[in-house]
Amino acid sequence: MSASRKIRDRNVLVVYAAVLLVGIAYGASTGVLSIHLKGYGFGKGEMGGLAAAFATGIVATSLPAGWLVRHLTAKRTLLFALLGYAITTGTFPMFHTFVPCAISRFLDGGLSVCVWVACETVLLERARDDEKAYVMSLYAMCFAGGYIVGPLVARPLVDGRPTGLAFWLASALALASAAVVQSQLERANGQRTSASGERPADAERRPADVGQPGEDSRPPLSGGDILWRIKNSCFATFGYGYFQASVVLFLPLFLIEKRGVPENDTILITAFFAAGMLLFTSLAGRIGDRLGHLYLMRVLATVGTVMILSFVFLTKFWLMCGAVFVAGATLASISPVSLALLGVVTPKRDLARGNAIYNAFYAGGMLLGPPTSSFLFTTQGGEAMLYHLAALWCAFVLFTLVFMRDDPAAARRAAARRAALPG
């Protein structure tokens, strides 16, 4: 079924459009970040510190972002975050020393998590349980598309020119995304519909979308209860944040220093990673909705781990690009599937808080990953850095085996097997 037939809610499509624009902005700035910092004399340790500042901004803002969405509405939170991101990114090239760059990256992280929490809350609230991974996979595809286009645009833009041009482009795109949100999101267009095209009254009559009987009459879950429900999703996003923040900084340096790849070619690594996600994530979403989100996450993590280990042995750039492509198709696709699992196991009234906790774990991974990777890269070499990233995903696979019954799909299969037993 095509996206145009499956998703009829105008607001959902507006969120996708806004995410695509800001995704291009992220891709343009991220694709040149390590080269930009290296050009101003920043070492690996300082780059790791800046990545930690970005992640600290996410950690500090994740829970307040959930509060903002509940009290200011998703539209106002998203609009504020996009405008702030445009200002922060546009002024980043003005700073050439560590402290102002760290402050800028901190603000960048805080504003980014507000964008994510607002968008994800809107989409999860509107999606049915049996299509949450599909809806979130399209959301991830919009980001992935942006991460493909962004580096491809940034590469010729900065060829022989200041890298600051990429950040100014990102600022302009964020302003365009804010304009889309302001003019189109939650526009008065009659009765609101869900992501599947249903009206609220229809959705209320559909038991599968309610979660549990009497959910609205029960008190909200505590933060600890929400965390326990979404622990698999939190580990998944922690691992992805840890991995993503580490490789975006240090994989290009590994390729330059250990494999002799030209600097400009390393910009393409981000594009190949995002291309793998873009081409596979929709299929991953459909498989997850059908077979179980946690089961699919375990399979994806296993394949992704093999791709990480392959970098220790690959020497040809085109083979490395292929490995990055498969890593994007697997590890990056875990993100929307983990969000779908969160949406299935969390009551709707607690989605904003669940999203905030989820993004706090993502930030925690981003906070710990770069300094640890920097230490291993500097003291033990790039191969040791890759081995420890593979070990992280192995730990996630083991975690999902221990808590496999947390996936409602697994629980349904177990119930069906018990019912089929004689007697």
Short mmCIF file of C-alpha atoms in Angstrom, two decimals:
data_model
loop_
_atom_site.label_atom_id
_atom_site.label_comp_id
_atom_site.label_asym_id
_atom_site.label_seq_id
_atom_site.Cartn_x
_atom_site.Cartn_y
_atom_site.Cartn_z
CA MET A 1 0.00 0.00 0.00
CA SER A 2 1.40 3.40 -0.94
CA ALA A 3 2.08 6.10 1.59
CA SER A 4 -0.44 8.39 -0.12
CA ARG A 5 -3.19 5.81 0.45
CA LYS A 6 -2.14 4.85 3.96
CA ILE A 7 -1.46 8.28 5.42
CA ARG A 8 -4.19 10.84 4.84
CA ASP A 9 -3.71 13.13 7.80
CA ARG A 10 -2.42 16.48 6.52
CA ASN A 11 -0.56 17.18 9.75
CA VAL A 12 1.42 13.95 9.50
CA LEU A 13 2.49 14.84 5.97
CA VAL A 14 3.45 18.33 7.12
CA VAL A 15 5.66 16.82 9.82
CA TYR A 16 7.34 14.71 7.15
CA ALA A 17 7.98 17.78 5.00
CA ALA A 18 9.42 19.73 7.91
CA VAL A 19 11.63 16.80 8.92
CA LEU A 20 12.95 16.41 5.39
CA LEU A 21 14.06 20.04 5.29
CA VAL A 22 15.70 19.97 8.69
CA GLY A 23 17.23 16.58 7.84
CA ILE A 24 18.99 18.18 4.87
CA ALA A 25 20.21 20.85 7.27
CA TYR A 26 21.56 18.22 9.67
CA GLY A 27 23.24 16.34 6.82
CA ALA A 28 24.89 19.45 5.39
CA SER A 29 26.35 20.53 8.72
CA THR A 30 27.24 17.06 10.02
CA GLY A 31 28.92 16.05 6.78
CA VAL A 32 31.55 18.79 7.09
CA LEU A 33 31.76 19.01 10.88
CA SER A 34 34.95 17.01 11.43
CA ILE A 35 36.69 18.70 8.47
CA HIS A 36 35.56 22.13 9.71
CA LEU A 37 36.90 21.48 13.20
CA LYS A 38 40.12 19.98 11.92
CA GLY A 39 40.67 23.08 9.78
CA TYR A 40 40.66 25.23 12.92
CA GLY A 41 43.14 22.98 14.70
CA PHE A 42 40.78 20.97 16.91
CA GLY A 43 42.25 17.61 17.98
CA LYS A 44 40.44 14.31 18.49
CA GLY A 45 40.01 15.00 22.20
CA GLU A 46 38.45 18.40 21.58
CA MET A 47 36.17 16.93 18.91
CA GLY A 48 35.04 14.34 21.41
CA GLY A 49 34.42 17.13 23.92
CA LEU A 50 32.26 19.04 21.44
CA ALA A 51 30.27 15.90 20.71
CA ALA A 52 29.82 15.49 24.46
CA ALA A 53 28.58 19.09 24.69
CA PHE A 54 26.01 18.34 21.98
CA ALA A 55 24.86 15.22 23.81
CA THR A 56 24.77 17.07 27.15
CA GLY A 57 22.39 19.56 25.55
CA ILE A 58 20.12 16.67 24.57
CA VAL A 59 20.32 15.11 28.05
CA ALA A 60 19.56 18.42 29.75
CA THR A 61 16.62 19.18 27.46
CA SER A 62 15.04 15.76 26.86
CA LEU A 63 12.70 15.73 29.86
CA PRO A 64 11.87 19.46 29.63
CA ALA A 65 11.05 18.86 25.94
CA GLY A 66 8.32 16.44 26.96
CA TRP A 67 6.96 19.06 29.36
CA LEU A 68 7.01 21.70 26.62
CA VAL A 69 5.10 19.47 24.20
CA ARG A 70 2.41 18.78 26.81
CA HIS A 71 2.01 22.41 27.91
CA LEU A 72 2.85 24.49 24.81
CA THR A 73 1.62 22.05 22.13
CA ALA A 74 3.80 20.23 19.64
CA LYS A 75 3.52 22.98 17.03
CA ARG A 76 4.80 25.76 19.28
CA THR A 77 7.60 23.58 20.62
CA LEU A 78 8.64 22.57 17.12
CA LEU A 79 8.52 26.13 15.80
CA PHE A 80 10.59 27.45 18.69
CA ALA A 81 13.16 24.68 18.27
CA LEU A 82 13.55 25.17 14.52
CA LEU A 83 14.04 28.93 14.85
CA GLY A 84 16.57 28.42 17.61
CA TYR A 85 18.41 25.79 15.59
CA ALA A 86 18.61 28.15 12.61
CA ILE A 87 20.21 30.84 14.76
CA THR A 88 22.60 28.45 16.52
CA THR A 89 23.76 26.74 13.32
CA GLY A 90 24.09 29.97 11.38
CA THR A 91 26.38 31.49 14.00
CA PHE A 92 28.53 28.38 14.58
CA PRO A 93 31.18 29.30 11.93
CA MET A 94 31.85 32.54 13.83
CA PHE A 95 33.46 30.59 16.70
CA HIS A 96 37.00 29.26 16.40
CA THR A 97 37.85 28.27 19.98
CA PHE A 98 36.62 25.44 22.15
CA VAL A 99 34.40 27.18 24.74
CA PRO A 100 32.08 29.12 22.38
CA CYS A 101 31.92 26.12 20.05
CA ALA A 102 30.95 23.91 23.00
CA ILE A 103 28.19 26.33 24.04
CA SER A 104 26.89 26.38 20.48
CA ARG A 105 26.90 22.59 20.27
CA PHE A 106 25.12 22.35 23.63
CA LEU A 107 22.35 24.61 22.34
CA ASP A 108 22.25 22.67 19.09
CA GLY A 109 21.63 19.45 21.00
CA GLY A 110 18.93 20.94 23.21
CA LEU A 111 17.03 22.43 20.29
CA SER A 112 17.38 19.25 18.23
CA VAL A 113 15.79 17.08 20.91
CA CYS A 114 12.83 19.47 21.07
CA VAL A 115 12.36 18.91 17.33
CA TRP A 116 12.49 15.13 17.75
CA VAL A 117 10.17 14.88 20.76
CA ALA A 118 7.57 17.17 19.18
CA CYS A 119 7.56 15.34 15.83
CA GLU A 120 7.63 11.84 17.32
CA THR A 121 4.83 12.56 19.77
CA VAL A 122 2.56 13.80 16.99
CA LEU A 123 3.24 10.77 14.82
CA LEU A 124 2.95 8.13 17.54
CA GLU A 125 -0.31 9.59 18.83
CA ARG A 126 -1.86 9.35 15.38
CA ALA A 127 -0.59 5.94 14.27
CA ARG A 128 -2.40 2.66 14.95
CA ASP A 129 -0.56 -0.09 16.79
CA ASP A 130 -0.37 -2.22 13.64
CA GLU A 131 1.26 0.56 11.57
CA LYS A 132 3.41 2.47 14.04
CA ALA A 133 6.67 1.11 12.62
CA TYR A 134 5.51 1.99 9.11
CA VAL A 135 4.62 5.57 10.09
CA MET A 136 7.87 6.00 12.02
CA SER A 137 9.88 4.44 9.20
CA LEU A 138 8.64 7.14 6.83
CA TYR A 139 9.64 9.70 9.45
CA ALA A 140 13.11 8.14 9.57
CA MET A 141 13.24 8.04 5.77
CA CYS A 142 12.64 11.78 5.65
CA PHE A 143 15.60 12.30 7.96
CA ALA A 144 17.65 9.81 5.95
CA GLY A 145 16.77 11.55 2.71
CA GLY A 146 17.97 14.77 4.24
CA TYR A 147 21.21 13.17 5.38
CA ILE A 148 21.80 11.98 1.80
CA VAL A 149 21.05 15.29 0.12
CA GLY A 150 22.81 17.39 2.75
CA PRO A 151 26.35 16.00 2.29
CA LEU A 152 25.92 15.84 -1.48
CA VAL A 153 25.04 19.53 -1.54
CA ALA A 154 27.67 20.47 1.03
CA ARG A 155 30.55 18.74 -0.75
CA PRO A 156 30.63 20.91 -3.91
CA LEU A 157 29.56 23.96 -1.90
CA VAL A 158 32.67 23.85 0.31
CA ASP A 159 35.08 22.59 -2.35
CA GLY A 160 37.78 25.25 -2.23
CA ARG A 161 35.52 27.50 -0.14
CA PRO A 162 35.01 28.06 3.59
CA THR A 163 33.23 25.18 5.33
CA GLY A 164 31.06 27.76 7.09
CA LEU A 165 28.92 27.89 3.95
CA ALA A 166 27.48 24.49 4.82
CA PHE A 167 26.32 25.76 8.22
CA TRP A 168 24.70 28.83 6.67
CA LEU A 169 22.88 26.57 4.23
CA ALA A 170 21.67 24.48 7.18
CA SER A 171 20.41 27.61 8.90
CA ALA A 172 18.43 28.66 5.83
CA LEU A 173 16.86 25.21 5.54
CA ALA A 174 15.83 25.25 9.20
CA LEU A 175 14.11 28.59 8.61
CA ALA A 176 12.28 27.05 5.64
CA SER A 177 11.18 24.14 7.83
CA ALA A 178 9.90 26.60 10.45
CA ALA A 179 7.91 28.38 7.76
CA VAL A 180 6.26 25.08 6.77
CA VAL A 181 5.38 24.35 10.41
CA GLN A 182 3.98 27.83 11.01
CA SER A 183 1.84 27.87 7.87
CA GLN A 184 0.67 24.26 7.66
CA LEU A 185 0.91 22.26 10.89
CA GLU A 186 -2.39 21.85 12.77
CA ARG A 187 -4.07 24.04 10.23
CA ALA A 188 -7.82 24.27 10.74
CA ASN A 189 -9.15 21.91 8.08
CA GLY A 190 -12.20 20.33 9.59
CA GLN A 191 -12.26 17.32 11.82
CA ARG A 192 -8.85 15.87 12.57
CA THR A 193 -7.99 12.40 11.34
CA SER A 194 -5.56 9.78 12.42
CA ALA A 195 -2.53 8.67 10.44
CA SER A 196 -4.67 6.02 8.78
CA GLY A 197 -7.37 8.47 7.74
CA GLU A 198 -9.83 7.66 10.52
CA ARG A 199 -11.79 10.31 12.36
CA PRO A 200 -11.41 10.54 16.15
CA ALA A 201 -14.75 8.93 16.81
CA ASP A 202 -13.76 5.95 14.67
CA ALA A 203 -10.41 5.68 16.42
CA GLU A 204 -12.09 5.74 19.83
CA ARG A 205 -14.28 2.79 18.84
CA ARG A 206 -11.29 0.75 17.65
CA PRO A 207 -10.04 -1.29 20.65
CA ALA A 208 -6.64 -2.08 19.09
CA ASP A 209 -5.72 1.59 19.19
CA VAL A 210 -6.58 2.20 22.80
CA GLY A 211 -3.87 0.10 24.41
CA GLN A 212 -5.71 -1.35 27.39
CA PRO A 213 -9.34 -1.14 28.49
CA GLY A 214 -10.03 1.73 30.79
CA GLU A 215 -6.69 3.35 30.02
CA ASP A 216 -8.03 6.91 30.13
CA SER A 217 -9.49 6.40 33.63
CA ARG A 218 -6.21 5.18 35.11
CA PRO A 219 -3.66 7.55 36.64
CA PRO A 220 -0.58 8.35 34.53
CA LEU A 221 2.31 5.94 34.85
CA SER A 222 5.30 6.90 36.97
CA GLY A 223 8.60 7.65 35.25
CA GLY A 224 10.00 4.35 36.54
CA ASP A 225 7.05 2.38 35.15
CA ILE A 226 7.42 4.03 31.76
CA LEU A 227 11.15 3.33 31.72
CA TRP A 228 10.60 -0.34 32.53
CA ARG A 229 8.07 -0.67 29.72
CA ILE A 230 10.35 0.93 27.16
CA LYS A 231 13.72 -0.45 28.36
CA ASN A 232 14.40 -2.30 25.11
CA SER A 233 13.73 0.83 23.08
CA CYS A 234 15.92 2.85 25.44
CA PHE A 235 18.85 0.43 25.07
CA ALA A 236 18.40 0.50 21.30
CA THR A 237 18.46 4.28 21.10
CA PHE A 238 21.37 4.47 23.57
CA GLY A 239 23.33 2.12 21.34
CA TYR A 240 22.44 4.02 18.21
CA GLY A 241 23.30 7.40 19.75
CA TYR A 242 26.61 6.01 21.03
CA PHE A 243 27.42 4.50 17.63
CA GLN A 244 26.25 7.41 15.49
CA ALA A 245 28.04 10.12 17.48
CA SER A 246 31.25 8.09 17.46
CA VAL A 247 31.39 7.17 13.78
CA VAL A 248 30.37 10.59 12.46
CA LEU A 249 33.49 12.05 14.07
CA PHE A 250 36.02 9.26 14.03
CA LEU A 251 35.21 7.03 11.07
CA PRO A 252 36.25 9.78 8.60
CA LEU A 253 39.48 10.24 10.58
CA PHE A 254 40.04 6.46 10.57
CA LEU A 255 39.64 6.39 6.80
CA ILE A 256 41.98 9.34 6.32
CA GLU A 257 44.70 8.18 8.71
CA LYS A 258 44.52 4.38 8.37
CA ARG A 259 43.24 3.87 4.83
CA GLY A 260 44.52 6.95 3.02
CA VAL A 261 41.09 8.11 1.82
CA PRO A 262 41.00 11.77 0.61
CA GLU A 263 39.20 14.14 2.99
CA ASN A 264 36.51 15.19 0.52
CA ASP A 265 35.61 11.55 -0.18
CA THR A 266 34.87 10.92 3.49
CA ILE A 267 31.91 13.30 3.23
CA LEU A 268 30.21 10.58 1.17
CA ILE A 269 30.26 8.17 4.14
CA THR A 270 27.31 9.96 5.73
CA ALA A 271 25.41 9.80 2.44
CA PHE A 272 25.97 6.03 2.01
CA PHE A 273 24.89 5.38 5.59
CA ALA A 274 21.71 7.38 5.10
CA ALA A 275 21.06 5.76 1.71
CA GLY A 276 21.02 2.32 3.32
CA MET A 277 18.52 3.53 5.87
CA LEU A 278 16.40 5.27 3.25
CA LEU A 279 16.09 2.22 1.01
CA PHE A 280 15.49 -0.37 3.74
CA THR A 281 13.71 1.37 6.61
CA SER A 282 10.20 1.21 5.12
CA LEU A 283 10.55 -2.53 4.56
CA ALA A 284 11.96 -2.86 8.07
CA GLY A 285 8.90 -1.06 9.42
CA ARG A 286 6.51 -3.42 7.63
CA ILE A 287 8.43 -6.47 8.83
CA GLY A 288 8.50 -5.14 12.38
CA ASP A 289 4.75 -4.48 12.41
CA ARG A 290 4.13 -8.02 11.16
CA LEU A 291 6.72 -10.19 12.95
CA GLY A 292 7.49 -8.16 16.05
CA HIS A 293 9.54 -5.04 16.62
CA LEU A 294 11.97 -6.47 19.14
CA TYR A 295 12.68 -9.57 17.08
CA LEU A 296 13.54 -7.44 14.06
CA MET A 297 15.75 -5.14 16.13
CA ARG A 298 17.75 -8.15 17.26
CA VAL A 299 18.28 -9.34 13.68
CA LEU A 300 19.26 -5.87 12.47
CA ALA A 301 21.76 -5.43 15.30
CA THR A 302 23.38 -8.77 14.51
CA VAL A 303 23.91 -7.91 10.85
CA GLY A 304 25.09 -4.41 11.72
CA THR A 305 27.69 -5.80 14.12
CA VAL A 306 29.19 -7.85 11.31
CA MET A 307 29.45 -4.71 9.17
CA ILE A 308 31.27 -2.84 11.93
CA LEU A 309 33.79 -5.64 12.29
CA SER A 310 34.35 -5.73 8.53
CA PHE A 311 35.95 -2.27 8.67
CA VAL A 312 38.90 -3.77 10.49
CA PHE A 313 39.75 -5.82 7.39
CA LEU A 314 38.47 -3.78 4.42
CA THR A 315 41.04 -1.72 2.51
CA LYS A 316 39.20 -0.59 -0.65
CA PHE A 317 37.04 2.54 -0.36
CA TRP A 318 34.17 1.17 -2.47
CA LEU A 319 33.93 -1.89 -0.21
CA MET A 320 33.89 0.41 2.82
CA CYS A 321 31.05 2.38 1.24
CA GLY A 322 29.16 -0.88 0.76
CA ALA A 323 29.69 -1.83 4.41
CA VAL A 324 28.50 1.62 5.51
CA PHE A 325 25.44 1.22 3.28
CA VAL A 326 24.52 -2.11 4.93
CA ALA A 327 25.23 -0.67 8.38
CA GLY A 328 22.80 2.15 7.61
CA ALA A 329 20.19 -0.31 6.36
CA THR A 330 20.42 -2.28 9.60
CA LEU A 331 21.62 -0.20 12.55
CA ALA A 332 19.92 3.02 11.45
CA SER A 333 16.67 1.17 10.79
CA ILE A 334 16.62 0.10 14.43
CA SER A 335 15.73 3.67 15.40
CA PRO A 336 12.20 3.88 13.90
CA VAL A 337 11.43 0.29 14.88
CA SER A 338 12.40 1.02 18.50
CA LEU A 339 10.15 4.08 18.43
CA ALA A 340 7.32 1.91 17.16
CA LEU A 341 7.86 -0.54 20.03
CA LEU A 342 7.75 2.41 22.44
CA GLY A 343 4.46 3.54 20.93
CA VAL A 344 2.93 0.07 21.24
CA VAL A 345 3.81 -0.51 24.91
CA THR A 346 3.18 3.05 26.17
CA PRO A 347 -0.31 4.48 26.82
CA LYS A 348 -1.07 7.48 24.61
CA ARG A 349 -1.34 9.89 27.49
CA ASP A 350 2.26 9.01 28.48
CA LEU A 351 3.79 9.20 25.01
CA ALA A 352 5.34 12.64 25.48
CA ARG A 353 7.08 11.52 28.69
CA GLY A 354 8.08 8.21 27.12
CA ASN A 355 9.55 10.05 24.15
CA ALA A 356 11.45 12.37 26.45
CA ILE A 357 12.97 9.45 28.38
CA TYR A 358 13.77 7.68 25.12
CA ASN A 359 15.61 10.70 23.75
CA ALA A 360 17.47 11.11 27.04
CA PHE A 361 18.93 7.64 26.52
CA TYR A 362 19.80 8.57 22.94
CA ALA A 363 21.64 11.59 24.29
CA GLY A 364 23.32 9.46 26.94
CA GLY A 365 24.79 7.34 24.18
CA MET A 366 25.92 10.43 22.31
CA LEU A 367 27.47 11.75 25.51
CA LEU A 368 29.47 8.62 26.34
CA GLY A 369 30.32 7.43 22.85
CA PRO A 370 32.66 10.15 21.49
CA PRO A 371 34.97 10.51 24.53
CA THR A 372 35.26 6.73 24.89
CA SER A 373 35.90 6.30 21.17
CA SER A 374 38.36 9.19 21.23
CA PHE A 375 40.30 7.58 24.10
CA LEU A 376 40.44 4.19 22.37
CA PHE A 377 41.33 5.72 18.99
CA THR A 378 44.13 7.79 20.51
CA THR A 379 45.61 5.14 22.80
CA GLN A 380 44.81 1.83 21.09
CA GLY A 381 44.09 2.72 17.46
CA GLY A 382 41.04 2.83 15.20
CA GLU A 383 40.63 -0.94 15.20
CA ALA A 384 40.07 -0.99 18.96
CA MET A 385 37.43 1.70 18.56
CA LEU A 386 35.58 -0.46 16.02
CA TYR A 387 35.81 -3.57 18.23
CA HIS A 388 34.22 -1.78 21.17
CA LEU A 389 31.34 -0.51 19.01
CA ALA A 390 30.70 -4.08 17.88
CA ALA A 391 30.75 -5.22 21.52
CA LEU A 392 28.06 -2.66 22.36
CA TRP A 393 25.68 -4.06 19.76
CA CYS A 394 26.42 -7.62 20.91
CA ALA A 395 25.36 -6.56 24.41
CA PHE A 396 22.12 -5.17 22.97
CA VAL A 397 21.37 -8.46 21.20
CA LEU A 398 21.84 -10.35 24.48
CA PHE A 399 19.61 -7.84 26.30
CA THR A 400 16.78 -8.38 23.81
CA LEU A 401 17.07 -12.14 24.27
CA VAL A 402 16.64 -11.76 28.03
CA PHE A 403 13.60 -9.49 27.67
CA MET A 404 12.12 -10.87 24.45
CA ARG A 405 8.69 -11.28 26.08
CA ASP A 406 8.42 -7.48 26.37
CA ASP A 407 7.44 -7.39 22.71
CA PRO A 408 3.63 -7.74 22.48
CA ALA A 409 4.08 -9.71 19.26
CA ALA A 410 6.22 -12.28 21.09
CA ALA A 411 3.67 -12.45 23.88
CA ARG A 412 0.90 -13.09 21.34
CA ARG A 413 2.91 -15.86 19.68
CA ALA A 414 3.58 -17.50 23.05
CA ALA A 415 -0.12 -17.32 23.94
CA ALA A 416 -1.04 -18.85 20.60
CA ARG A 417 1.41 -21.73 21.17
CA ARG A 418 -0.02 -22.36 24.63
CA ALA A 419 -3.56 -22.35 23.26
CA ALA A 420 -2.58 -24.87 20.61
CA LEU A 421 -1.27 -27.37 23.17
CA PRO A 422 -3.59 -30.33 23.82
CA GLY A 423 -5.50 -30.31 27.06
#
